[in-house]
Coordinates of C-alpha atoms and ligand atoms in Angstrom, one line a residue:
Chain A
X1 CA -25.6 58.8 -95.0
X2 CA -28.5 60.2 -93.0
X3 CA -28.0 63.4 -90.8
X4 CA -28.7 61.2 -87.6
X5 CA -26.1 58.6 -88.4
X6 CA -23.5 61.2 -89.6
X7 CA -24.2 62.9 -86.1
X8 CA -23.9 59.4 -84.4
X9 CA -20.4 58.3 -86.0
X10 CA -18.7 61.8 -85.5
X11 CA -15.3 62.1 -86.6
X12 CA -14.0 62.1 -82.8
X13 CA -15.8 58.8 -82.4
X14 CA -14.4 57.4 -85.4
X15 CA -10.9 58.4 -84.1
X16 CA -11.1 57.2 -80.6
X17 CA -12.5 53.9 -82.0
X18 CA -9.7 53.5 -84.4
X19 CA -6.7 54.6 -82.1
X20 CA -8.1 54.1 -78.5
X21 CA -6.3 55.9 -75.9
X22 CA -5.3 54.4 -72.6
X23 CA -6.1 50.9 -73.7
X24 CA -4.6 48.1 -71.6
X25 CA -4.4 47.4 -67.8
X26 CA -2.2 49.7 -65.8
X27 CA 0.2 47.8 -63.5
X28 CA 0.0 50.3 -60.9
X29 CA -3.7 50.5 -60.6
X30 CA -5.3 50.4 -57.2
X31 CA -8.9 50.1 -58.1
X32 CA -10.7 48.4 -61.0
X33 CA -14.1 47.5 -62.1
X34 CA -15.8 45.4 -64.6
X35 CA -18.8 46.6 -66.6
X36 CA -20.9 44.3 -69.1
X37 CA -24.1 44.8 -71.2
X38 CA -25.7 41.4 -71.1
X39 CA -27.9 42.3 -74.2
X40 CA -25.2 42.9 -76.7
X41 CA -22.1 41.1 -74.9
X42 CA -20.2 44.3 -74.5
X43 CA -17.6 44.4 -72.0
X44 CA -15.5 47.1 -70.3
X45 CA -12.9 47.0 -67.5
X46 CA -11.6 50.1 -66.0
X47 CA -8.3 50.5 -64.1
X48 CA -7.7 53.5 -61.8
X49 CA -4.6 54.8 -59.7
X50 CA -6.2 56.9 -56.9
X51 CA -3.8 59.5 -55.6
X52 CA -5.6 60.6 -52.3
X53 CA -9.0 61.6 -53.9
X54 CA -7.4 62.5 -57.4
X55 CA -7.5 60.2 -60.4
X56 CA -3.6 60.0 -61.2
X57 CA -3.9 57.2 -64.1
X58 CA -6.8 55.6 -65.8
X59 CA -7.1 52.9 -68.4
X60 CA -9.8 50.6 -69.8
X61 CA -9.8 47.2 -71.7
X62 CA -12.8 45.6 -73.4
X63 CA -14.6 44.8 -76.7
X64 CA -17.9 46.4 -78.1
X65 CA -19.3 48.8 -80.9
X66 CA -17.5 51.8 -82.0
X67 CA -19.7 53.9 -79.5
X68 CA -18.5 52.1 -76.6
X69 CA -15.0 51.8 -77.4
X70 CA -14.8 55.5 -78.4
X71 CA -16.5 56.6 -75.3
X72 CA -14.3 54.4 -73.1
X73 CA -11.2 56.0 -74.7
X74 CA -12.4 59.6 -74.6
X75 CA -13.5 59.1 -71.0
X76 CA -10.0 58.1 -69.8
X77 CA -8.7 61.1 -71.3
X78 CA -11.3 63.5 -69.5
X79 CA -11.3 61.9 -66.0
X80 CA -7.3 61.8 -65.8
X81 CA -6.7 64.4 -62.7
X82 CA -10.2 64.6 -61.7
X83 CA -11.5 64.1 -58.2
X84 CA -14.2 61.8 -57.2
X85 CA -16.8 64.5 -56.9
X86 CA -15.6 66.1 -60.3
X87 CA -15.9 62.7 -62.1
X88 CA -19.5 62.4 -60.8
X89 CA -20.4 65.8 -62.1
X90 CA -18.8 64.9 -65.5
X91 CA -20.9 61.9 -65.8
X92 CA -24.2 63.7 -65.1
X93 CA -23.4 66.1 -67.8
X94 CA -22.2 63.2 -70.2
X95 CA -25.4 61.4 -69.3
X96 CA -27.7 64.5 -70.1
X97 CA -25.6 64.9 -73.6
X98 CA -26.4 61.1 -74.6
X99 CA -29.9 61.1 -73.5
X100 CA -31.0 64.6 -74.6
X101 CA -28.7 65.5 -77.4
X102 CA -27.8 68.8 -75.4
X103 CA -24.4 70.3 -76.0
X104 CA -21.7 70.7 -73.2
X105 CA -21.4 74.2 -71.5
X106 CA -18.0 74.2 -72.2
X107 CA -16.5 73.1 -75.5
X108 CA -15.5 69.5 -75.0
X109 CA -15.1 66.4 -77.0
X110 CA -18.0 64.7 -75.0
X111 CA -20.3 66.8 -77.2
X112 CA -19.4 64.3 -80.1
X113 CA -21.6 61.9 -78.0
X114 CA -24.8 64.3 -78.5
X115 CA -25.7 62.2 -81.5
X116 CA -26.5 59.3 -79.6
X117 CA -29.7 60.5 -78.3
X118 CA -31.3 59.5 -81.5
X119 CA -30.4 56.0 -81.3
X120 CA -31.9 55.3 -77.7
X121 CA -30.5 51.5 -77.9
X122 CA -27.2 52.9 -78.0
X123 CA -27.3 54.9 -74.9
X124 CA -26.2 52.0 -72.9
X125 CA -23.1 51.6 -75.0
X126 CA -21.9 55.0 -74.4
X127 CA -22.5 54.9 -70.7
X128 CA -21.1 51.6 -70.0
X129 CA -17.2 52.6 -69.4
X130 CA -18.6 55.5 -67.1
X131 CA -20.4 53.1 -65.0
X132 CA -17.8 51.0 -64.4
X133 CA -15.1 53.9 -63.5
X134 CA -17.9 55.2 -61.2
X135 CA -17.9 51.9 -59.5
X136 CA -13.8 51.5 -59.4
X137 CA -14.0 55.1 -58.0
X138 CA -16.5 54.0 -55.1
X139 CA -14.2 51.5 -54.4
X140 CA -16.9 48.9 -53.7
X141 CA -15.4 46.6 -56.8
X142 CA -19.1 46.1 -57.7
X143 CA -19.4 44.9 -61.3
X144 CA -21.4 47.4 -63.6
X145 CA -24.2 45.7 -65.6
X146 CA -26.5 47.8 -67.7
X147 CA -29.2 45.9 -66.3
X148 CA -29.1 47.0 -63.1
X149 CA -29.1 50.8 -63.6
X150 CA -30.9 53.2 -65.6
X151 CA -28.4 53.8 -68.7
Chain B
X1 CA -51.0 25.5 -112.8
X2 CA -50.1 28.6 -110.8
X3 CA -47.5 28.1 -108.1
X4 CA -47.9 29.1 -104.5
X5 CA -44.2 30.5 -104.8
X6 CA -45.6 33.2 -107.6
X7 CA -46.8 36.4 -105.8
X8 CA -45.4 35.1 -102.3
X9 CA -44.8 38.4 -101.0
X10 CA -48.3 39.1 -101.5
X11 CA -48.9 36.9 -98.6
X12 CA -46.7 39.0 -96.4
X13 CA -48.1 42.7 -96.3
X14 CA -45.2 43.7 -93.7
X15 CA -42.7 43.6 -96.4
X16 CA -44.4 46.0 -98.6
X17 CA -42.9 49.1 -96.7
X18 CA -40.1 51.4 -96.6
X19 CA -37.5 51.7 -93.8
X20 CA -35.6 54.8 -93.7
X21 CA -36.4 55.6 -97.0
X22 CA -35.4 52.3 -98.5
X23 CA -37.6 49.0 -99.3
X24 CA -37.5 46.9 -96.5
X25 CA -35.1 43.9 -96.7
X26 CA -35.9 41.6 -94.0
X27 CA -33.0 39.4 -93.3
X28 CA -33.5 38.4 -89.6
X29 CA -35.6 35.4 -90.1
X30 CA -33.5 33.3 -87.6
X31 CA -34.7 35.6 -85.0
X32 CA -38.4 35.4 -86.0
X33 CA -39.9 35.1 -89.4
X34 CA -43.1 37.0 -90.8
X35 CA -46.6 35.6 -90.8
X36 CA -48.4 35.2 -93.8
X37 CA -52.2 36.1 -94.6
X38 CA -53.1 32.6 -94.3
X39 CA -52.1 32.4 -90.7
X40 CA -53.2 35.7 -89.3
X41 CA -56.5 35.3 -91.0
X42 CA -57.0 31.8 -89.6
X43 CA -56.4 33.2 -86.1
X44 CA -58.8 36.2 -86.8
X45 CA -61.4 33.5 -88.2
X46 CA -61.0 31.6 -84.8
X47 CA -61.5 34.8 -83.0
X48 CA -64.4 35.9 -84.8
X49 CA -66.2 32.6 -84.9
X50 CA -65.2 29.9 -82.7
X51 CA -63.5 31.1 -79.5
X52 CA -64.1 29.5 -76.2
X53 CA -62.1 27.7 -73.4
X54 CA -61.3 24.2 -74.5
X55 CA -61.8 20.6 -72.9
X56 CA -64.4 21.7 -70.3
X57 CA -67.2 23.2 -71.8
X58 CA -70.2 21.5 -72.9
X59 CA -71.6 24.2 -75.2
X60 CA -71.1 24.4 -79.2
X61 CA -68.3 27.0 -79.1
X62 CA -66.2 25.1 -76.4
X63 CA -66.9 22.1 -78.7
X64 CA -65.5 24.1 -81.7
X65 CA -62.7 25.1 -80.0
X66 CA -61.6 22.1 -78.6
X67 CA -62.1 20.3 -82.1
X68 CA -59.6 23.3 -83.5
X69 CA -57.0 22.6 -80.9
X70 CA -57.0 18.8 -81.1
X71 CA -57.2 19.2 -85.1
X72 CA -54.0 21.4 -84.5
X73 CA -52.4 18.6 -82.8
X74 CA -53.0 16.1 -85.1
X75 CA -51.7 18.4 -87.8
X76 CA -48.4 18.8 -86.1
X77 CA -48.1 15.4 -85.5
X78 CA -48.5 14.7 -89.5
X79 CA -46.0 17.6 -90.2
X80 CA -43.3 16.0 -88.0
X81 CA -44.6 12.2 -88.7
X82 CA -44.8 11.5 -84.9
X83 CA -46.7 8.2 -84.4
X84 CA -49.7 9.4 -82.3
X85 CA -51.2 12.9 -81.3
X86 CA -50.2 12.1 -77.7
X87 CA -46.6 12.6 -78.8
X88 CA -47.4 16.3 -79.4
X89 CA -47.2 18.8 -76.4
X90 CA -47.9 22.4 -76.7
X91 CA -45.7 24.9 -75.1
X92 CA -44.9 28.5 -75.4
X93 CA -41.8 27.6 -77.7
X94 CA -38.4 25.8 -78.1
X95 CA -37.3 27.0 -74.6
X96 CA -40.0 26.0 -72.9
X97 CA -40.1 22.8 -74.4
X98 CA -36.4 22.1 -73.6
X99 CA -37.2 23.4 -70.0
X100 CA -39.8 20.9 -69.7
X101 CA -37.6 17.9 -70.4
X102 CA -34.8 19.2 -68.3
X103 CA -37.1 19.7 -65.2
X104 CA -39.5 16.4 -65.7
X105 CA -37.4 13.8 -67.5
X106 CA -34.3 15.5 -65.6
X107 CA -35.6 15.2 -62.1
X108 CA -36.8 11.5 -62.7
X109 CA -33.7 10.2 -64.4
X110 CA -30.7 12.1 -63.5
X111 CA -28.5 11.2 -60.5
X112 CA -25.0 12.5 -59.2
X113 CA -22.4 11.0 -61.7
X114 CA -24.3 10.8 -64.6
X115 CA -23.5 13.0 -68.0
X116 CA -25.6 15.4 -70.2
X117 CA -23.8 15.6 -73.4
X118 CA -24.2 18.8 -75.3
X119 CA -22.4 20.4 -78.1
X120 CA -20.4 23.7 -78.3
X121 CA -22.7 25.0 -80.7
X122 CA -25.9 25.1 -78.5
X123 CA -28.3 28.1 -78.1
X124 CA -28.4 29.3 -74.6
X125 CA -31.8 27.8 -74.5
X126 CA -30.5 24.2 -74.9
X127 CA -27.7 24.8 -72.4
X128 CA -28.8 26.7 -69.6
X129 CA -31.6 24.2 -68.7
X130 CA -29.4 21.5 -68.9
X131 CA -26.8 23.2 -66.5
X132 CA -29.6 24.0 -64.0
X133 CA -30.6 20.4 -64.2
X134 CA -27.1 19.2 -63.5
X135 CA -27.0 21.5 -60.6
X136 CA -29.9 20.3 -58.9
X137 CA -29.3 16.4 -59.5
X138 CA -25.6 16.3 -59.2
X139 CA -25.1 15.4 -63.0
X140 CA -22.3 16.9 -65.2
X141 CA -22.4 18.6 -68.5
X142 CA -19.9 17.7 -71.2
X143 CA -19.7 19.2 -74.8
X144 CA -19.0 17.8 -78.2
X145 CA -16.4 20.2 -79.7
X146 CA -17.0 22.2 -82.6
X147 CA -14.0 22.4 -85.1
X148 CA -12.9 25.9 -86.0
X149 CA -14.6 28.5 -88.2
X150 CA -16.2 25.6 -90.4
X151 CA -18.3 24.9 -87.5
X152 CA -18.8 21.0 -87.9
X153 CA -19.0 18.9 -84.7
X154 CA -16.1 16.8 -84.1
X155 CA -17.7 13.2 -84.9
X156 CA -14.5 11.6 -84.0
X157 CA -14.4 13.1 -80.6
X158 CA -18.4 12.2 -80.1
X159 CA -17.8 8.6 -80.0
X160 CA -15.2 9.1 -77.2
X161 CA -17.5 11.3 -75.6
X162 CA -20.5 8.7 -75.5
X163 CA -19.4 6.9 -72.3
X164 CA -21.7 4.9 -70.1
X165 CA -22.4 7.7 -67.7
X166 CA -24.1 9.6 -70.7
X167 CA -28.0 9.5 -69.8
X168 CA -28.8 12.2 -72.4
X169 CA -27.6 13.7 -75.5
X170 CA -29.3 17.1 -76.3
X171 CA -28.1 19.0 -79.5
X172 CA -29.2 21.5 -82.4
X173 CA -30.3 20.4 -85.6
X174 CA -29.3 23.6 -87.4
X175 CA -27.1 26.0 -85.8
X176 CA -28.3 29.4 -85.3
X177 CA -25.0 30.8 -85.4
X178 CA -23.1 28.6 -88.0
X179 CA -25.8 27.6 -90.0
X180 CA -24.2 24.0 -89.9
X181 CA -26.8 21.3 -90.4
X182 CA -25.8 18.6 -88.0
X183 CA -26.5 14.7 -89.1
X184 CA -29.2 14.3 -86.8
X185 CA -30.0 10.8 -87.6
X186 CA -26.6 9.6 -87.5
X187 CA -26.1 11.3 -84.0
X188 CA -29.3 9.6 -82.5
X189 CA -28.3 6.5 -84.0
X190 CA -25.0 6.5 -82.1
X191 CA -26.7 7.5 -78.9
X192 CA -29.5 5.0 -79.1
X193 CA -27.1 2.1 -79.6
X194 CA -25.8 3.0 -75.9
X195 CA -29.5 3.5 -74.6
X196 CA -29.0 7.2 -74.7
X197 CA -32.0 9.6 -74.6
X198 CA -31.9 12.1 -77.5
X199 CA -33.2 15.6 -77.6
X200 CA -33.1 17.5 -80.9
X201 CA -33.3 21.6 -80.9
X202 CA -35.0 21.9 -84.1
X203 CA -35.8 25.5 -83.8
X204 CA -33.9 26.5 -86.9
X205 CA -34.9 23.5 -88.9
X206 CA -38.5 23.0 -88.6
X207 CA -39.7 26.0 -90.9
X208 CA -36.8 25.4 -93.4
X209 CA -36.9 21.6 -94.5
X210 CA -38.6 18.3 -94.6
X211 CA -38.4 17.1 -90.9
X212 CA -39.4 13.6 -89.7
X213 CA -39.1 12.6 -86.2
X214 CA -39.2 8.8 -86.8
X215 CA -36.4 8.9 -89.5
X216 CA -34.2 11.2 -87.0
X217 CA -35.1 8.6 -84.5
X218 CA -34.9 11.2 -81.5
X219 CA -36.5 10.9 -78.3
X220 CA -37.4 14.5 -78.1
X221 CA -37.5 17.3 -80.2
X222 CA -38.5 20.9 -79.6
X223 CA -39.6 23.8 -81.9
X224 CA -41.1 27.4 -82.0
X225 CA -44.0 28.4 -84.0
X226 CA -42.7 32.2 -84.6
X227 CA -39.6 30.7 -86.4
X228 CA -41.8 28.8 -88.7
X229 CA -44.1 31.5 -90.4
X230 CA -46.4 31.3 -87.3
X231 CA -47.1 33.5 -84.4
X232 CA -45.6 34.1 -81.2
X233 CA -46.3 32.2 -77.8
X234 CA -47.0 28.9 -79.4
X235 CA -44.3 26.1 -79.8
X236 CA -44.1 22.1 -79.6
X237 CA -42.3 19.4 -77.6
X238 CA -42.5 16.0 -79.5
X239 CA -41.5 13.3 -77.1
X240 CA -41.7 9.2 -77.8
X241 CA -44.8 7.9 -75.9
X242 CA -43.0 5.7 -73.5
X243 CA -40.9 8.4 -72.3
X244 CA -43.3 10.8 -71.7
X245 CA -45.8 8.2 -69.9
X246 CA -43.0 7.5 -67.5
X247 CA -42.4 11.2 -66.8
X248 CA -43.7 13.2 -63.8
X249 CA -45.6 16.6 -64.5
X250 CA -43.5 19.8 -64.4
X251 CA -46.1 22.1 -63.5
X252 CA -49.4 21.7 -61.5
X253 CA -52.7 23.0 -62.3
X254 CA -56.1 22.2 -64.1
X255 CA -56.4 20.2 -67.0
X256 CA -53.7 17.7 -66.0
X257 CA -55.0 15.7 -63.2
X258 CA -57.5 12.7 -63.3
X259 CA -58.6 13.1 -59.9
X260 CA -57.7 15.4 -56.9
X261 CA -58.6 15.3 -53.3
X262 CA -56.8 17.0 -50.4
X263 CA -54.3 14.4 -49.8
X264 CA -53.0 14.1 -53.6
X265 CA -53.9 13.9 -57.1
X266 CA -53.4 11.4 -60.0
X267 CA -52.0 12.9 -63.3
X268 CA -53.5 12.5 -66.6
X269 CA -51.6 10.6 -69.5
X270 CA -49.6 12.8 -72.0
X271 CA -50.3 15.5 -73.6
X272 CA -52.5 16.8 -70.8
X273 CA -50.2 15.9 -68.0
X274 CA -47.8 18.3 -69.5
X275 CA -50.4 20.9 -70.4
X276 CA -51.3 22.6 -66.9
X277 CA -53.9 25.4 -67.0
X278 CA -55.6 26.8 -70.0
X279 CA -53.5 26.0 -73.2
X280 CA -52.8 28.4 -75.9
X281 CA -55.4 26.8 -78.2
X282 CA -55.7 30.0 -80.6
X283 CA -52.3 30.1 -81.3
X284 CA -51.9 26.4 -81.5
X285 CA -54.7 26.8 -84.4
X286 CA -52.3 29.4 -86.3
X287 CA -49.6 26.8 -86.0
X288 CA -51.7 24.1 -87.7
X289 CA -52.4 26.8 -90.6
X290 CA -48.6 27.4 -90.7
X291 CA -48.1 23.8 -91.4
X292 CA -50.6 23.8 -94.3
X293 CA -48.9 27.0 -95.6
X294 CA -45.2 25.5 -95.4
X295 CA -46.4 22.1 -97.0
X296 CA -48.3 24.1 -99.8
X297 CA -44.9 25.5 -100.7
X298 CA -43.2 22.3 -100.3
X299 CA -40.5 21.9 -97.6
X300 CA -37.9 20.7 -99.9
X301 CA -38.2 23.8 -102.1
X302 CA -38.0 25.8 -99.1
X303 CA -34.9 23.9 -98.3
X304 CA -33.4 24.5 -101.7
X305 CA -34.7 28.1 -101.7
X306 CA -33.4 29.3 -98.4
X307 CA -30.2 27.1 -98.4
X308 CA -29.5 28.5 -101.9
X309 CA -29.7 32.1 -100.8
X310 CA -27.7 31.7 -97.8
X311 CA -24.9 30.0 -100.1
X312 CA -25.1 32.6 -102.9
X313 CA -25.0 35.6 -100.1
X314 CA -22.0 33.7 -98.3
X315 CA -20.1 33.3 -102.0
X316 CA -20.7 36.8 -102.6
X317 CA -19.9 38.1 -99.2
X318 CA -16.5 36.5 -99.0
X319 CA -15.3 38.6 -101.8
X320 CA -15.3 41.8 -99.4
X321 CA -12.1 42.8 -98.0
X322 CA -11.5 41.9 -94.4
X323 CA -14.3 39.6 -94.0
X324 CA -14.3 36.5 -91.9
X325 CA -17.3 33.9 -92.5
X326 CA -18.3 31.4 -89.9
X327 CA -19.9 28.1 -90.8
X328 CA -19.5 25.4 -93.4
X329 CA -18.5 25.9 -97.0
X330 CA -20.8 23.0 -98.1
X331 CA -24.5 22.8 -97.3
X332 CA -25.8 25.1 -95.0
X333 CA -29.1 26.0 -93.4
X334 CA -30.7 29.5 -94.6
X335 CA -28.3 31.9 -92.9
X336 CA -24.9 33.3 -92.9
X337 CA -22.8 34.4 -90.2
X338 CA -19.7 36.7 -90.6
X339 CA -17.4 39.4 -88.9
X340 CA -15.4 42.2 -90.3
X341 CA -11.9 42.9 -89.2
X342 CA -12.0 46.3 -87.1
X343 CA -15.6 46.7 -87.5
X344 CA -18.1 45.8 -84.7
X345 CA -21.2 44.0 -85.5
X346 CA -23.5 46.5 -83.9
X347 CA -22.0 49.2 -86.2
X348 CA -22.7 47.2 -89.1
X349 CA -26.3 46.4 -88.1
X350 CA -26.7 50.1 -87.4
X351 CA -25.6 51.1 -91.0
X352 CA -27.6 48.2 -92.6
X353 CA -30.7 49.6 -90.8
X354 CA -30.1 53.0 -92.5
X355 CA -30.5 51.0 -95.7
X356 CA -33.4 49.5 -94.8
X357 CA -31.9 46.4 -94.2
X358 CA -32.8 44.0 -90.9
X359 CA -29.8 42.1 -89.9
X360 CA -29.1 40.5 -86.4
X361 CA -25.6 41.4 -84.8
X362 CA -24.4 40.0 -81.6
X363 CA -23.5 36.6 -79.7
X364 CA -26.8 35.1 -81.0
X365 CA -27.2 33.5 -77.4
X366 CA -24.1 31.6 -78.3
X367 CA -21.6 33.4 -76.1
X368 CA -19.4 30.0 -75.3
X369 CA -19.3 29.2 -79.0
X370 CA -18.1 32.9 -79.7
X371 CA -15.6 32.7 -77.1
X372 CA -14.1 29.5 -78.7
X373 CA -13.9 31.2 -82.1
X374 CA -12.2 34.2 -80.6
X375 CA -15.1 36.4 -81.5
X376 CA -17.4 38.8 -79.5
X377 CA -20.2 39.1 -81.9
X378 CA -21.1 38.4 -85.5
X379 CA -23.3 39.8 -88.1
X380 CA -26.1 37.2 -89.2
X381 CA -28.3 37.5 -92.4
X382 CA -31.0 34.5 -92.4
X383 CA -33.2 34.0 -95.1
X384 CA -36.9 32.7 -95.7
X385 CA -39.5 31.7 -98.1
X386 CA -39.9 35.7 -99.4
X387 CA -36.6 36.9 -99.8
X388 CA -35.2 37.3 -103.3
X389 CA -31.8 37.4 -104.8
X390 CA -32.2 41.1 -105.4
X391 CA -31.9 41.3 -101.5
X392 CA -28.4 39.7 -101.6
X393 CA -27.6 42.6 -103.9
X394 CA -28.9 45.0 -101.4
X395 CA -27.0 43.4 -98.5
X396 CA -23.6 43.2 -100.2
X397 CA -23.8 46.9 -101.5
X398 CA -24.5 48.0 -97.8
X399 CA -21.5 45.8 -96.4
X400 CA -19.2 47.3 -98.9
X401 CA -20.3 50.6 -98.1
X402 CA -19.9 50.2 -94.5
X403 CA -16.5 48.8 -94.5
X404 CA -15.2 51.6 -96.7
X405 CA -16.7 54.1 -94.2
X406 CA -15.0 52.5 -91.3
X407 CA -11.8 52.0 -93.0
X408 CA -11.8 55.8 -93.4
Ligands
PLP501 C1 -31.3 27.0 -82.3 C2 -32.2 27.7 -81.4 N1 -32.6 26.9 -80.3 C3 -33.3 27.7 -79.6 C4 -34.0 28.8 -79.6 C5 -35.0 29.4 -78.6 O1 -36.3 29.8 -79.3 P1 -37.5 30.4 -78.5 O2 -36.7 31.8 -78.1 O3 -38.6 30.6 -79.4 O4 -37.9 29.4 -77.5 C6 -33.6 29.7 -80.8 C7 -34.0 31.1 -80.9 O5 -33.2 31.9 -81.3 C8 -32.7 29.0 -81.8 O6 -32.0 29.8 -82.7

């Protein structure tokens, strides 16, 4: 397997793809948003329970490639307990990782997605769930679609 | 006598390259086929010698260009066995051809309470234009069901669906997702008995098998050049003359009017009525060259070749663990679609690309059908005249490696 491909399908990603964390709708959710990628048919719903400004619980459901499923799963583990501002900042960092291949500042599983930058067509797969989560946090209930935002 | 099938790959220089260190295996022919030198050279020759606008110049080049364009129309007429060249309208492709019928025939003939009958296996391009026409006119759209993974039309249900409210029945000849070959002549005969207008989407059949619009007995038939060894940007709508002559134009502009004054215009007959503006004459000439190329190979031989490779690929892929193959066990068009338990199609396609193999993964513009089959996406391998059995070996080996990797 080429270096690029083994960088893309890191063990962390394969593991989250095989055993997704926080999958399924949480009954206590008070926010949710839907995301879709019309060019490949990937779908992602994110459910949140916001406690004040803090994400008390978070889950996702959907279908898509290993990159999109692993990204959604890993995202839920990273966002739990964060405030809206912290979540926005984390997304900025994640976005930089997947678009430039830069390693995260602190050691983090998000670094597993650095290999995505060599496959520009897959960046949208990695960011879909994050867009849905941010829309849910903003509370406007707007659906996220990869056609209306850049990555 | 040397056969045009000997050295056929020499006609397609694009195939002679490495992708990710492996010889290119191009199995995405249902999306678009490669173009032979016979076609690209015809286009080069035209631009090098004859190019000028058609139908309006009185000079030598314009007359040559016009002869080339109308010659291509006659070539396509013969290729599909239409009665007259006026029954061949050049468009951008299948999608535009179907939109033309939906806009023009639809606006003149569909009323509230009418039904447009489609099938559950239609490409979005033979579905969305009808939903739009229904919305405009108050007609409703109904669908002939597909029977499970075998992907055949439920012909028992069809007779019940062919009610007096049905004004038009549009269906695909060969499904781009299932590979199913629908019995087009039988379907048109059933509809015609009830006076229902028929539209055949021939995008996936035209380049792969003999096709005769009079034997099929359809009213309209649509296809794209780029899926039949020709260039992008050119396609055809065949329409029975009596219907075309009764249809209003769908776009206005130069070339389609017999006279214009400030209070109104009168339309030319078909095909000019439906070809407003400067037509794509250069690519139409390339389409004529593709017809020659395919007839030289023999369309019955192409059917046996492409269908044979698809059947063999199907049988060999079926031995892989966790695979689900979609589409008929029996005769199929030149493609096979499949899904793996637990591995998404896009991951499979990314891995195949590493091995130099071009596949398609996704919903293939068939989202409602995918939903019905309980799938979000499939992997599709589709074959054409230059594909070889050794490429099936490469495909099967790549798929086996991929499932092993994801099984961990
Ligand atoms: C069955 C079928 N119909 C219609 C189309 C649309 O063709 P085009 O995009 O050339 O208009 C396709 C192409 O994918 C197809 O496979």
